[in-house]
CSV table of C-alpha atoms and ligand atoms in Angstrom, one decimal:
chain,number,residue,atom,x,y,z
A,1,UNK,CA,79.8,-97.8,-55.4
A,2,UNK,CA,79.4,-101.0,-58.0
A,3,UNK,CA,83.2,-101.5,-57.4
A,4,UNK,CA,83.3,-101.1,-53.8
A,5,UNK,CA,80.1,-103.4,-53.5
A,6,UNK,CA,81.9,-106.0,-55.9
A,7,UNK,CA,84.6,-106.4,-53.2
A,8,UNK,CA,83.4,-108.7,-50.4
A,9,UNK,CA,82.3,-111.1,-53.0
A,10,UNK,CA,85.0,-111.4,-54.6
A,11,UNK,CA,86.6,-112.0,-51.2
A,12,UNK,CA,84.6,-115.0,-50.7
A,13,UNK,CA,85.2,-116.2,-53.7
A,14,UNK,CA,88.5,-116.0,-53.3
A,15,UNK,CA,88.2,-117.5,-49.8
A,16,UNK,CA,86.0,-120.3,-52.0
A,17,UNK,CA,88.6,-121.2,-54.1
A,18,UNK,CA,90.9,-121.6,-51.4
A,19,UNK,CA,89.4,-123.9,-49.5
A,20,UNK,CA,88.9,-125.9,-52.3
A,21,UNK,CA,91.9,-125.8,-53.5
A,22,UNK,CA,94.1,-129.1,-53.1
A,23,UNK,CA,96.2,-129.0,-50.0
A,24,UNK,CA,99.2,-131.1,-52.2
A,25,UNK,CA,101.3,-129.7,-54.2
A,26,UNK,CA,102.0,-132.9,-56.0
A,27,UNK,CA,103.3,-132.4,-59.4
A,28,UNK,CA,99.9,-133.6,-61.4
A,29,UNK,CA,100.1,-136.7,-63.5
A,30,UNK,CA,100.3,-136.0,-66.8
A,31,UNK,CA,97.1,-137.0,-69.3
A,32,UNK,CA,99.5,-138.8,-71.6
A,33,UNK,CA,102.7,-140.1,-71.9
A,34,UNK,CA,103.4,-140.0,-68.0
A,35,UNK,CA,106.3,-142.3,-69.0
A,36,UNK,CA,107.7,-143.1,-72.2
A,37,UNK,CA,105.3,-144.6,-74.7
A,38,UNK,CA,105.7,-147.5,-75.6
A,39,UNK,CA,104.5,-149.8,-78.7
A,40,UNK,CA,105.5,-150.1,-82.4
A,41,UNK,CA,105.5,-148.3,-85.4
A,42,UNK,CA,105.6,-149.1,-88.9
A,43,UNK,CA,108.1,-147.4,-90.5
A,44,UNK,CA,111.6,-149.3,-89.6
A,45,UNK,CA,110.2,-152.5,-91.1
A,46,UNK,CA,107.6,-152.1,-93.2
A,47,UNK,CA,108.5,-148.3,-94.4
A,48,UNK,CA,106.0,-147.4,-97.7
A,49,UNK,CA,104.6,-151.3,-98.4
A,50,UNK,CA,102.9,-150.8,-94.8
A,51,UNK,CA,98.9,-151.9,-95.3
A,52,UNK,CA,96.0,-152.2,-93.2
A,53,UNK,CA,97.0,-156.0,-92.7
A,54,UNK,CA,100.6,-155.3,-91.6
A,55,UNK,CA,99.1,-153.5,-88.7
A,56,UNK,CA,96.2,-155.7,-87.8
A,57,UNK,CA,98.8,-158.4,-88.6
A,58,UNK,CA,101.6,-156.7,-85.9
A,59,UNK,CA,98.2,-155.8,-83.6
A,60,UNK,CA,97.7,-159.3,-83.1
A,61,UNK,CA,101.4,-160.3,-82.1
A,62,UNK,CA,102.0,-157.3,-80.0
A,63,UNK,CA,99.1,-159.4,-77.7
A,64,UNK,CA,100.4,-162.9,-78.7
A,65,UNK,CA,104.0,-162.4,-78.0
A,66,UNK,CA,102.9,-160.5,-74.7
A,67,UNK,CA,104.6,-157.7,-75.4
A,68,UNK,CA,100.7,-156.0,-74.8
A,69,UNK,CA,101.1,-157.0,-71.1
A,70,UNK,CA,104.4,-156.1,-71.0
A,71,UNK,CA,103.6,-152.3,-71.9
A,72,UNK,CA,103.6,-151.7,-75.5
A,73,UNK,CA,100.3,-149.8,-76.5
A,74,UNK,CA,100.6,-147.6,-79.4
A,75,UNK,CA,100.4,-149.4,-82.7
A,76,UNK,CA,101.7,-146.5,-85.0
A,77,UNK,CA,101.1,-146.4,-88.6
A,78,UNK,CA,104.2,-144.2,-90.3
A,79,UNK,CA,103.9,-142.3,-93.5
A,80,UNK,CA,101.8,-143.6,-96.9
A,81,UNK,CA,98.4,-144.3,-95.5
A,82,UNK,CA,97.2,-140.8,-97.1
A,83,UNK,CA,95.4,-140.5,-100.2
A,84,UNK,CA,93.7,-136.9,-101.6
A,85,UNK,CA,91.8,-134.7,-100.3
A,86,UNK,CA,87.8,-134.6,-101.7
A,87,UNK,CA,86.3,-130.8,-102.7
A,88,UNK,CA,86.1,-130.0,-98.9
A,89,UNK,CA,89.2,-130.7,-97.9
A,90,UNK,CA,88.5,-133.8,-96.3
A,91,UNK,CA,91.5,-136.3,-96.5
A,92,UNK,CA,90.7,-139.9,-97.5
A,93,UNK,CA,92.8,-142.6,-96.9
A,94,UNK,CA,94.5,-144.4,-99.9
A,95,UNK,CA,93.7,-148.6,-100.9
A,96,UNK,CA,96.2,-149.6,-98.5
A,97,UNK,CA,94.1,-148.4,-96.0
A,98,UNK,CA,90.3,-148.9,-96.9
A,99,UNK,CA,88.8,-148.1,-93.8
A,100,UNK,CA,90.9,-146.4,-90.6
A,101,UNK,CA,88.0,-145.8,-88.1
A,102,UNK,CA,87.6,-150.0,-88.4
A,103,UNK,CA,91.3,-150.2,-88.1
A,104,UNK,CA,91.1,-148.1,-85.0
A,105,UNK,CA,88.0,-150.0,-83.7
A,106,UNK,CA,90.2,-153.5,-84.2
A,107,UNK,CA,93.2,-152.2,-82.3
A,108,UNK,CA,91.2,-150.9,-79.6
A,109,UNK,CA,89.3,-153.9,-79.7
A,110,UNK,CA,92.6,-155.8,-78.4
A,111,UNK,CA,93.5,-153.3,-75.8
A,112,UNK,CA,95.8,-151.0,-77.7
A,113,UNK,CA,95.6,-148.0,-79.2
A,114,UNK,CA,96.3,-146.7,-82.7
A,115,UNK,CA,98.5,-143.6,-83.8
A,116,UNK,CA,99.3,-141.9,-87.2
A,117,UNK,CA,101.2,-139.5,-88.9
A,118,UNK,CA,101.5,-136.3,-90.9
A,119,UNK,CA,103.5,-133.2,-91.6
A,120,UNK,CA,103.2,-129.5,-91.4
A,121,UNK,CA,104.1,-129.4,-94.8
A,122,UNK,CA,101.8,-129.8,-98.0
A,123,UNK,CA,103.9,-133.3,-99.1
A,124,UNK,CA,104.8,-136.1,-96.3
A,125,UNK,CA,108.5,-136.8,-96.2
A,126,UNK,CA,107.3,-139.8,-98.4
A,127,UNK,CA,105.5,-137.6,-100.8
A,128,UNK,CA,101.7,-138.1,-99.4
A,129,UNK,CA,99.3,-135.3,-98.3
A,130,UNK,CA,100.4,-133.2,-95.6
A,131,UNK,CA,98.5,-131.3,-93.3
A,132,UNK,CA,99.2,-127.6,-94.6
A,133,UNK,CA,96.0,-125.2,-93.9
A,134,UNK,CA,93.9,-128.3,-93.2
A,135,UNK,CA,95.0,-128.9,-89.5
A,136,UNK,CA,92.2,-128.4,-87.5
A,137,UNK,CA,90.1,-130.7,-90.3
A,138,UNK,CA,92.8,-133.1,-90.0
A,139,UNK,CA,93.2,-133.0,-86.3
A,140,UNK,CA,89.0,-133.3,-86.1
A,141,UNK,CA,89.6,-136.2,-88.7
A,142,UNK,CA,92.1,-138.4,-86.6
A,143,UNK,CA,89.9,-137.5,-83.8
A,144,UNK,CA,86.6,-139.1,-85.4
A,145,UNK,CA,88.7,-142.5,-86.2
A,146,UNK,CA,89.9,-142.8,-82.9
A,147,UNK,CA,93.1,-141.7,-83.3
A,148,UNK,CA,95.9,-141.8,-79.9
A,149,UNK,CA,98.9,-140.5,-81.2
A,150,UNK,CA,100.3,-138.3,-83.7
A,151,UNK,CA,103.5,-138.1,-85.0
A,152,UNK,CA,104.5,-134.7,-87.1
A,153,UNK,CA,107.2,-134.9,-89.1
A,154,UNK,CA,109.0,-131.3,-90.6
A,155,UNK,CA,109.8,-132.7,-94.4
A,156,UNK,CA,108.2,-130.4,-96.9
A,157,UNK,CA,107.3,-127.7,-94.9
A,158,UNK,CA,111.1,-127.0,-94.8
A,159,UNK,CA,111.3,-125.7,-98.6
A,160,UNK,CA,107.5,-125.2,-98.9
A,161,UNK,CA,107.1,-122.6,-96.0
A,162,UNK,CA,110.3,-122.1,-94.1
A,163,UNK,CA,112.9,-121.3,-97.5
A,164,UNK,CA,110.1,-119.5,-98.9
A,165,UNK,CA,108.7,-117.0,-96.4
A,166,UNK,CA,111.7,-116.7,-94.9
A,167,UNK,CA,114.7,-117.0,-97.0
A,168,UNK,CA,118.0,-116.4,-95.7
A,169,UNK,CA,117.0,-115.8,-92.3
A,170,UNK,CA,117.5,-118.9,-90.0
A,171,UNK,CA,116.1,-117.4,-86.9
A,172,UNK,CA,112.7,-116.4,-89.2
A,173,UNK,CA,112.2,-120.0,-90.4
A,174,UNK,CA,112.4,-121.5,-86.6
A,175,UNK,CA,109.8,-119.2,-85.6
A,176,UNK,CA,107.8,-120.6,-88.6
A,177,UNK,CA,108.9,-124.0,-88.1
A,178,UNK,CA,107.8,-123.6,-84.0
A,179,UNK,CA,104.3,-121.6,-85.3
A,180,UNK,CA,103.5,-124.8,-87.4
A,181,UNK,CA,104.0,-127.7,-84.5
A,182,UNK,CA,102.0,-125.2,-82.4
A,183,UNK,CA,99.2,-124.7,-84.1
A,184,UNK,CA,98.7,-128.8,-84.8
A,185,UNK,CA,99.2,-129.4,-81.0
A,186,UNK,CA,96.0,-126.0,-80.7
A,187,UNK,CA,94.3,-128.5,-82.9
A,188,UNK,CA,94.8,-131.6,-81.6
A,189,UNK,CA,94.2,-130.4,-77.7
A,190,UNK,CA,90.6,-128.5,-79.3
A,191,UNK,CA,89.8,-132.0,-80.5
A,192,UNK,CA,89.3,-133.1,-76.6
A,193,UNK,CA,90.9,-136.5,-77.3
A,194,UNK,CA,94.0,-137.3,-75.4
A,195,UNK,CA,96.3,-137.9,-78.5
A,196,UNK,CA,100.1,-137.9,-78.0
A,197,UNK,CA,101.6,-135.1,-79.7
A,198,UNK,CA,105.1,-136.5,-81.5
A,199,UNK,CA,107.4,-133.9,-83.1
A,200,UNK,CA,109.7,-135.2,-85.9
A,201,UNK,CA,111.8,-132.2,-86.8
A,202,UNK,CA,115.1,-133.8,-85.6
A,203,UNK,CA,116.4,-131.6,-83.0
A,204,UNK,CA,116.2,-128.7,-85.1
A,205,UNK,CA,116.9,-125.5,-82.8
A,206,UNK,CA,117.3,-127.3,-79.7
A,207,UNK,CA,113.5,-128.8,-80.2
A,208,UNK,CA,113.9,-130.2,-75.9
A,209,UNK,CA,113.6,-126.6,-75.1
A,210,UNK,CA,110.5,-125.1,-77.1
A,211,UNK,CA,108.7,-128.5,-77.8
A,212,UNK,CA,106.8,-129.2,-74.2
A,213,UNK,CA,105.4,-125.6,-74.1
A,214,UNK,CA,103.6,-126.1,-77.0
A,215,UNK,CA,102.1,-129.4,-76.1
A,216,UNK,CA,104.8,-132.1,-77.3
A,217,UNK,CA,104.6,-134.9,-75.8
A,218,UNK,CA,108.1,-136.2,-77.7
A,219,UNK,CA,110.8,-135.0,-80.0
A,220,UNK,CA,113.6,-136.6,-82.3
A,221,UNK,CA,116.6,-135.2,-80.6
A,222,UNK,CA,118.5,-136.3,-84.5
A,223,UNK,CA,118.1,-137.6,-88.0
A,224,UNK,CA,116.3,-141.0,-88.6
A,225,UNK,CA,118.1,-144.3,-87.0
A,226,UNK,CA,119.4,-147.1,-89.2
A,227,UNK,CA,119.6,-151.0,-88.1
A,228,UNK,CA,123.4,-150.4,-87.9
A,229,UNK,CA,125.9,-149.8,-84.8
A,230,UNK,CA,127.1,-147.2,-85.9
A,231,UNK,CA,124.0,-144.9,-86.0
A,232,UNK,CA,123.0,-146.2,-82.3
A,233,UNK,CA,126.6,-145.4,-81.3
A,234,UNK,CA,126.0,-141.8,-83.2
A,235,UNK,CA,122.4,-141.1,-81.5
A,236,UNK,CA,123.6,-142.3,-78.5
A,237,UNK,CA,126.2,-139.9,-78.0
A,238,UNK,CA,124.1,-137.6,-79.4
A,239,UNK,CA,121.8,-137.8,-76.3
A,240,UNK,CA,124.3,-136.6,-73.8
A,241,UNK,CA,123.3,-133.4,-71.9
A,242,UNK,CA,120.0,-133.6,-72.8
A,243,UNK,CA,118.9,-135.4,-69.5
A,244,UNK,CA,117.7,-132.6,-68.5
A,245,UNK,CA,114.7,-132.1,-70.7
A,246,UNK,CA,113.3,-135.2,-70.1
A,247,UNK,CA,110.5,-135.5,-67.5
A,248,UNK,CA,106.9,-137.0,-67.2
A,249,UNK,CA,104.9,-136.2,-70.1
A,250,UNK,CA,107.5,-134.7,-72.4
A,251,UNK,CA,110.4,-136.8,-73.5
A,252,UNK,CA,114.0,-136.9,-76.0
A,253,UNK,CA,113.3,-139.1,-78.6
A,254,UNK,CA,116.5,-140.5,-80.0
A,255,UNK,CA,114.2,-142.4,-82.8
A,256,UNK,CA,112.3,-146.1,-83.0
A,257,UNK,CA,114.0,-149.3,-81.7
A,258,UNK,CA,115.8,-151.4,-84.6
A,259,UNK,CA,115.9,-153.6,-82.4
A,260,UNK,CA,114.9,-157.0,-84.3
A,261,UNK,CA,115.9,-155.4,-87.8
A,262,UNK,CA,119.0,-155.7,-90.2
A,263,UNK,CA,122.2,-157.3,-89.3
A,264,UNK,CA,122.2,-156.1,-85.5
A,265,UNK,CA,124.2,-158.8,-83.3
A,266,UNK,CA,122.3,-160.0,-80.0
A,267,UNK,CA,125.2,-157.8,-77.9
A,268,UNK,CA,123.9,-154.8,-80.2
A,269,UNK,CA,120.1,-155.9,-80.1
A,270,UNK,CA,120.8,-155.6,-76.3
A,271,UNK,CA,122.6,-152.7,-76.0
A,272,UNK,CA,120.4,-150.3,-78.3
A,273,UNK,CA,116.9,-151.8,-76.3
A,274,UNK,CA,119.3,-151.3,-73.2
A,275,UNK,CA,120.6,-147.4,-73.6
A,276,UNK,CA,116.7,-146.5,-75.2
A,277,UNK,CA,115.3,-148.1,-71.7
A,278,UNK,CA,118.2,-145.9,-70.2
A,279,UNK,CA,117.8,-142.5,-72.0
A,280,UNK,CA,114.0,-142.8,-70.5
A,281,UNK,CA,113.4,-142.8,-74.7
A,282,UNK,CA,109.6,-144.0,-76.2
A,283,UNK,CA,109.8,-147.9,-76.8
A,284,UNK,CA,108.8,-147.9,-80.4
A,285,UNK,CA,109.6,-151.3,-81.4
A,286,UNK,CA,109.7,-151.1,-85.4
A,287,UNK,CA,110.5,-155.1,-86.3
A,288,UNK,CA,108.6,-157.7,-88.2
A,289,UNK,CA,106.2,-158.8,-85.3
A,290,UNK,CA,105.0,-161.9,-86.9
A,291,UNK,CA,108.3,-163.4,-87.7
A,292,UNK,CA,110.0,-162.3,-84.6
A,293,UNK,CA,113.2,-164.5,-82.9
A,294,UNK,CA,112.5,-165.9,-79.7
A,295,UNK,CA,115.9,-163.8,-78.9
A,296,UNK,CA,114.4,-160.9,-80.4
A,297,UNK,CA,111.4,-161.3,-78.3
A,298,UNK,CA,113.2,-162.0,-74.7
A,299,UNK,CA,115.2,-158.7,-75.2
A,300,UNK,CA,111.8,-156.8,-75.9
A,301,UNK,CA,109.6,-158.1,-73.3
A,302,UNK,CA,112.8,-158.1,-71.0
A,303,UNK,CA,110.4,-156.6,-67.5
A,304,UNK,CA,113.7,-155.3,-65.8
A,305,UNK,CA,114.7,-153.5,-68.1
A,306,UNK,CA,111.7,-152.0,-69.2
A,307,UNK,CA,110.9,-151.0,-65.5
A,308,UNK,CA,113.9,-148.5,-66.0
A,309,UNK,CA,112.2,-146.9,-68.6
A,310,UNK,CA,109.5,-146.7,-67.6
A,311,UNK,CA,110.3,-145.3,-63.7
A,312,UNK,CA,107.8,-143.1,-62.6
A,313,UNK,CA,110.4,-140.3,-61.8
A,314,UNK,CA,111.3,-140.3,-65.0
A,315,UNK,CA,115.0,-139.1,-65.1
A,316,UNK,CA,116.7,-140.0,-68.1
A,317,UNK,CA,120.2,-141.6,-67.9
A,318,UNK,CA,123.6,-139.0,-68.0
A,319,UNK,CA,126.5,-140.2,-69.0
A,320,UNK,CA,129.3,-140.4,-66.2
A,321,UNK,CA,132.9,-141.5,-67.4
A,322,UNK,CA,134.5,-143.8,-69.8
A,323,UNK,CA,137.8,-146.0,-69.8
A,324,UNK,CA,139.4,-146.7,-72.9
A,325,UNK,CA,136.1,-147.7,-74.8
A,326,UNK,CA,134.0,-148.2,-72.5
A,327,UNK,CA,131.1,-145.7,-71.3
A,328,UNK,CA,129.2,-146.0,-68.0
A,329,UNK,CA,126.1,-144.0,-67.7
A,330,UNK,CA,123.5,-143.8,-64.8
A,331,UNK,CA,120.3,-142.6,-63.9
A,332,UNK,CA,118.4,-142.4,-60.7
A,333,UNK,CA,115.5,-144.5,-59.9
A,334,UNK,CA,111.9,-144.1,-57.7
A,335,UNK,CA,112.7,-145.1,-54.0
A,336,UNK,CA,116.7,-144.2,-54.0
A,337,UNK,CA,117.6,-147.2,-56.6
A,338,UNK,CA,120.1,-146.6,-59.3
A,339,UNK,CA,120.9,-148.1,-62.3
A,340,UNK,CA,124.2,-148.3,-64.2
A,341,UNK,CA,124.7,-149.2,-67.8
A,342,UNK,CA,128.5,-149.8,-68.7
A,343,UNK,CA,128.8,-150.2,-72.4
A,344,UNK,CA,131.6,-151.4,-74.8
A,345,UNK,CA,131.3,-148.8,-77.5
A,346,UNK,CA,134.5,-150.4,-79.5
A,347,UNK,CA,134.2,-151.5,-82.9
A,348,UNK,CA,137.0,-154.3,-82.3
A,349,UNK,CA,134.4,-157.5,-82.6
A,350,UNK,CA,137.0,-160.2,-81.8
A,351,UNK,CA,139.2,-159.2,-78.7
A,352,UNK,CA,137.9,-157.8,-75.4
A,353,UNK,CA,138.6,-154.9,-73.6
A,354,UNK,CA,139.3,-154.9,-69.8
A,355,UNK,CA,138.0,-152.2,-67.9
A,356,UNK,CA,138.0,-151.3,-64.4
A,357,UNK,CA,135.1,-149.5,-62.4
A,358,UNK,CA,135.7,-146.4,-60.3
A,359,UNK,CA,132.6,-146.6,-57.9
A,360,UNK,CA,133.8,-143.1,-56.5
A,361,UNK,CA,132.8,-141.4,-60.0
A,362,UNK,CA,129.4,-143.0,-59.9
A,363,UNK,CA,129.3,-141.4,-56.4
A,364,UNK,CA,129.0,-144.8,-54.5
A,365,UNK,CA,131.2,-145.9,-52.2
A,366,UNK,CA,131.6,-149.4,-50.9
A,367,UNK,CA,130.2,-152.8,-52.0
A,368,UNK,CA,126.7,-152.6,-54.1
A,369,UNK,CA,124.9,-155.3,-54.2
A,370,UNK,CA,123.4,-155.1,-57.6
A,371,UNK,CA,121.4,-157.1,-59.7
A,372,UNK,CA,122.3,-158.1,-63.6
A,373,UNK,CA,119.4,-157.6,-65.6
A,374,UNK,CA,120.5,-159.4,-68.4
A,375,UNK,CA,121.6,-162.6,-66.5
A,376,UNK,CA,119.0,-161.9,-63.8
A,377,UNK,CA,122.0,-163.1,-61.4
A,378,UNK,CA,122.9,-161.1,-58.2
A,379,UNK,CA,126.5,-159.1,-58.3
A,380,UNK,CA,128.4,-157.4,-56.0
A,381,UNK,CA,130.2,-154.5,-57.0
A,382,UNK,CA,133.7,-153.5,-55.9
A,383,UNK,CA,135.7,-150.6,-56.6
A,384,UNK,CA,138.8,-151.0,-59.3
A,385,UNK,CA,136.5,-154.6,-60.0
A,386,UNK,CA,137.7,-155.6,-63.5
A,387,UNK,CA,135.0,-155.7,-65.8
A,388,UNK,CA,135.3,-157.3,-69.3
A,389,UNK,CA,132.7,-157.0,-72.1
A,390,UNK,CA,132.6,-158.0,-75.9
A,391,UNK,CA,132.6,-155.4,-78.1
A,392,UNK,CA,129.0,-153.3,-78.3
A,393,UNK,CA,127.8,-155.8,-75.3
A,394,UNK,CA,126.6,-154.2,-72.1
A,395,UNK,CA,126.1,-154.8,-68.8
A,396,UNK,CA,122.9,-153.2,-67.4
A,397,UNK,CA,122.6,-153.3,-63.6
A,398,UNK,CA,120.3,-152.2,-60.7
A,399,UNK,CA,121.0,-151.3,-57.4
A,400,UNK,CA,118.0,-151.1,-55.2
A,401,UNK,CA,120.0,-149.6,-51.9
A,402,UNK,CA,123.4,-147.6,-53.3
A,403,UNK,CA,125.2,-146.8,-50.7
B,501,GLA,C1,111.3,-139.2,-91.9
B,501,GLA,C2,111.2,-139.6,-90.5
B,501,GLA,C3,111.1,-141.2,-90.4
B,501,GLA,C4,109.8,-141.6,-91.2
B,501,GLA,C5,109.9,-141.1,-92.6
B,501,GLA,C6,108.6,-141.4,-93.3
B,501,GLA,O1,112.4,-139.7,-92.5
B,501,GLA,O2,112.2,-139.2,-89.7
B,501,GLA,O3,111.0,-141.6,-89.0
B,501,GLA,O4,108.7,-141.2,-90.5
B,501,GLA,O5,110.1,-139.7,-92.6
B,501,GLA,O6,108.6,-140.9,-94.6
């Protein structure tokens, strides 16, 4: 009798709900990271000397050098900032960093926000506290500052929980490894704060299938980067087939931009800002802000090419063909548009090498008119046109109407 009388009104409810319900079936907008992130992080520069300064310091130029109004947002404080934990667990800052919630007030204060970092282990990959059976304090703690953004990197927890608990058995310590990142992202999402969830595990058991249903946001597809061509050349390649994966709030992370840092030529500066604008990656610029080149600068704040990273679709760039040493990669752009990068990955810095593009394999067909977004010049391209690049330079084009 209760049952049967339950029924109608549960009908209209039902019938409430569907009349309420959205007509569209629109995917939703993600909360965070709808498109890359983009801003800056401390580590590539500044690695364990980073201070409170450095980052109000690189705050400051991030708006001075525009690169605020040309998208970057997170300022990102890498490993060392942590100091111990007091009788409650509570983790304290160390003196490099006297005060975070006034660090996070500063940085909001100038329109950006502030992110941080931690592991799943007990030790940071630097040695500092790690987050091991204090996540939800910690999460709560990041949360109280004012925290946007949290990158979680494996380190310690690889011999402190995964060897330990399970030694010997591989496909036991992934399932510890995949428990850890999920509970942080249960207690970072109880938090109610929209923080971006970063996983920094390096691609460990194929991370761009697991990671976005548990909550992350981004994931190093490889070890860390190095302010060298050959490591971009290596996590480049390393990207391809993993297209994919990559989608509005949950992106491939082939690591922070050197661009800016060691003895990177301009061609290479360009070419690794470029193929990360490209591969739809996070724009994590991780230079010496306040001492930046005006080159350095241009290829950052470079509004073309950052408008193909950031393309609402979101479609990361495949890799098509090469000739000889040179690679031509594509991706597909909102309204129809296309772009096309077409790289010279050969390490022969003096001579050039000619190469000739096959429209046909890029599935295009006659003419393009295309635009240079390097040069900013209009180009047509032909098929079998011969194309000649110095070594590790690019050209990065857009085609607004491929035919
Ligand atoms: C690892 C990460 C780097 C950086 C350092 C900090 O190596 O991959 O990006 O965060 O740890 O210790």
């Amino acid at each position: 009798m209760r049952f049967s009388a339950s029924l109608p009104l549960a009908a209209i409810a039902l019938a409430t709900l569907i009349t309420l319900a959205p007509i569209s079936s629109a995917p939703q907008v993600p909360k965070v990271a709808a498109t890359p992130p983009m801003g800056w992080n401390s580590w590539n520069y500044f690695a364990g000397k980073v201070t409170d300064k450095d980052i109000r310091d690189s705050a400051d130029q991030i708006v001075a050098s525009g690169m605020r109004d040309a998208g970057y947002i997170y300022v990102n404080i890498d490993d060392t900032w942590e100091g111990e934990r007091d009788t409650s667990g509570v983790l304290h800052t160390n003196s490099k960093f006297p005060d975070m919630k006034a660090l996070a007030d500063y940085v909001h204060s100038k329109g950006l926000k502030l992110g941080i970092y931690s592991s799943p282990g007990p030790k940071t990959c630097a040695g500092y506290e790690g987050s091991l059976g204090h996540e939800e304090q910690d999460a709560q703690l990041y949360a109280s500052w004012g925290i946007d953004y949290l990158k979680y990197d494996l380190c310690s927890f690889i011999p402190a929980v995964m060897e330990k608990q399970a030694p010997n058995d591989k496909a036991a310590q992934m399932r510890l490894m995949v428990a850890a990142y999920d509970k942080m992202g249960k207690a970072l999402k109880a938090t109610g704060r929209p923080i971006v969830y970063s996983f920094c595990q390096y691609g460990w058991d194929n991370v761009w299938e697991w990671a976005p249903g548990i909550g992350g946001n981004l994931w190093r597809t490889t070890g860390d980067i190095q302010a060298r061509w050959q490591s971009i050349y290596d996590i480049l390649s390393q990207q391809k087939g993993l297209a994919s994966y990559a989608g509005p709030g949950h992106w491939n992370d082939p690591d922070m931009l050197e661009v800016g840092n060691g003895k990177l030529s301009l061609a290479e500066n360009r070419t690794h800002f470029s193929m990360w604008a490209m591969l739809a990656a996070p724009l994590l610029a991780g230079n010496d802000l306040p001492n930046m080149k005006p080159e350095v600068k241009a290829i950052l704040t470079n509004r073309d090419v950052i408008a193909i990273n950031q393309d609402p679709l979101g479609h990361q760039a495949r890799y098509i063909y090469s000739g000889g040493q040179v690679e031509v990669w594509t991706r597909d752009l909102k309204g129809g548009a296309k772009a096309i990068a077409i790289v010279n990955v050969g390490s022969d810095v003096y001579s050039t090498h000619p190469f000739h593009l096959d429209l046909a394999q890029l599935g295009l067909h006659s003419t393009q008119h295309a635009k240079d977004l390097w040069t900013g010049k209009a180009i047509d391209l032909t098929n079998n046109m011969l194309i000649e690049l110095p070594s590790h330079d690019i050209l990065l084009l857009r085609i607004a109407n491929p035919r």
